[in-house]
Structures are given as structure tokens and as C-alpha cells.
Amino acid sequence: MSAVRLLRVPVLLCLSHVWLCHGACVEVDSDTEAVAGQGFKLSCISCKMRGEVPASATVDWWFMAKGESEFTHIYSYAEMSSYILDDHFDDRLAWDGSKKTYDVEDGSIYILNVTFNDTGTYRCLFDRMLIFPYYEYRTTTVKFITLNVVGHATRGMASILSEVMMYVSIIGLQLWLLVEMVYCYRKIAAAGEEALRESEAEYLAISSEGKDKCAGVPVAE
């Protein structure tokens, strides 16, 4: 048991070190199902790999409705300024990303009052300029999100499986702890019985030795 605890220490230190190094920006996929009449966040995160290099970034969003074949430019964000570029989304799009002035890493937007006409494919484009002492390097990141608008919230199969796996893990951990407790109890009980037997044998040996000594002493008449 002590060896296991000792092994956990470097593992926890490594995990904490990784969190400190990479915890500032984590790229996650956007949800893909929205409920009509409610709000919905289109997530688009692009972490900068060279964190020590100054940079500037702009974010643009395009939308292609279901059944159509071309994207329409609907939203643009640059240096704390945002613009809705499509009448279909007038007063329904809001910036929900990073609050930094220049180099944003979270370019998410929020749709207010989702409609069924919002079903389709969204394209997020990060245009980032890395500024080195003697030159500039431009990078682009493109992400696609296929959004389906439904009348009522539904639970996807992935969500159900995740919940089942969580409960299975909890039950498995509890069973493992129970087995460990039983094992340790038996080890302790066996060690106690062994120590008791040794004490009893030692006591009997001392008693026998005392009797032998008494038997060898002559009795005065």
C-alpha cells in the first residue's frame, strides 16, 4: 500500500505540471444540436502554439443553410469590434469568445433565439499573425460545425454512454475498495493470530523451563 502511494506522487506532480503548461487554452468541439427558441453557443477555439510570441488574430464566421451549396459571411471580429454581416442573423449574434484586444484564442459566438432556419453548416476561420523580431508569420485555422435544430432537447447516444461509463467506473471503484479492505483485514487478522500463537508458544516454553528448574532444586528436609 505504501509503494502505491509513493508511485502516485510523481504522477500527480506530472499531471499538475501539464495542467500548468497547457491549462490556459484547451480546444474543445462545439455542441451540434440546438433547441428552437433557445440560445446556443457555437464554440470555436484555436490555441496559439507559440505562447511567448506576440500575435494578432481575427475571427470570421460563415454559414451554409441545409440544402444550399455556398457559404455566406455572417460575422466578423477584430480588435474588440464585431460586425453582423447577414440580415438573417440581425440582432441574434453575439461575441462569446476571448476578451483580449489582439490575439484571441476563443472565437465562439452565441445565437439568440435559435430558429429552424439556422440548421446547416457553420465555418469558423482564425486568421493569426505571429510577430517575430524580423518577420511576421501568418497562420489560419478552419473549423466546421454542423448544427441541427430540434423542437425539444434530446439526449444523444454519446451522452448516454458517457453516463453509463461513469456509473460503471464508480461501481468498479467501490468494488475494488471493498476487495482491498477485505484483503487488508484478513492480512491484519492473520498477523494478529500469528503473533498470538508465537506469544503463547513463548509463554509455554518459559513455563516449561521454570518447571524444569524447580524440579532440579533439592528439597530441604
GROMACS .gro file of N, CA and C in nm, residues 154-165:
model
   36
  154THR      N    1  -3.298   1.661  -2.679
  154THR     CA    2  -3.284   1.516  -2.678
  154THR      C    3  -3.145   1.480  -2.627
  155ARG      N    4  -3.135   1.360  -2.574
  155ARG     CA    5  -3.006   1.312  -2.526
  155ARG      C    6  -2.943   1.223  -2.632
  156GLY      N    7  -2.822   1.259  -2.673
  156GLY     CA    8  -2.752   1.181  -2.772
  156GLY      C    9  -2.698   1.051  -2.713
  157MET      N   10  -2.666   0.958  -2.804
  157MET     CA   11  -2.613   0.829  -2.760
  157MET      C   12  -2.480   0.847  -2.687
  158ALA      N   13  -2.398   0.943  -2.732
  158ALA     CA   14  -2.269   0.965  -2.666
  158ALA      C   15  -2.288   1.009  -2.521
  159SER      N   16  -2.389   1.093  -2.498
  159SER     CA   17  -2.416   1.138  -2.361
  159SER      C   18  -2.462   1.022  -2.274
  160ILE      N   19  -2.549   0.938  -2.328
  160ILE     CA   20  -2.598   0.822  -2.252
  160ILE      C   21  -2.483   0.727  -2.220
  161LEU      N   22  -2.398   0.698  -2.320
  161LEU     CA   23  -2.286   0.608  -2.297
  161LEU      C   24  -2.188   0.665  -2.194
  162SER      N   25  -2.167   0.796  -2.200
  162SER     CA   26  -2.076   0.858  -2.104
  162SER      C   27  -2.129   0.844  -1.961
  163GLU      N   28  -2.260   0.862  -1.946
  163GLU     CA   29  -2.320   0.850  -1.814
  163GLU      C   30  -2.312   0.706  -1.764
  164VAL      N   31  -2.338   0.610  -1.854
  164VAL     CA   32  -2.329   0.469  -1.815
  164VAL      C   33  -2.187   0.434  -1.774
  165MET      N   34  -2.089   0.480  -1.851
  165MET     CA   35  -1.949   0.452  -1.818
  165MET      C   36  -1.910   0.515  -1.685
   0.00000   0.00000   0.00000
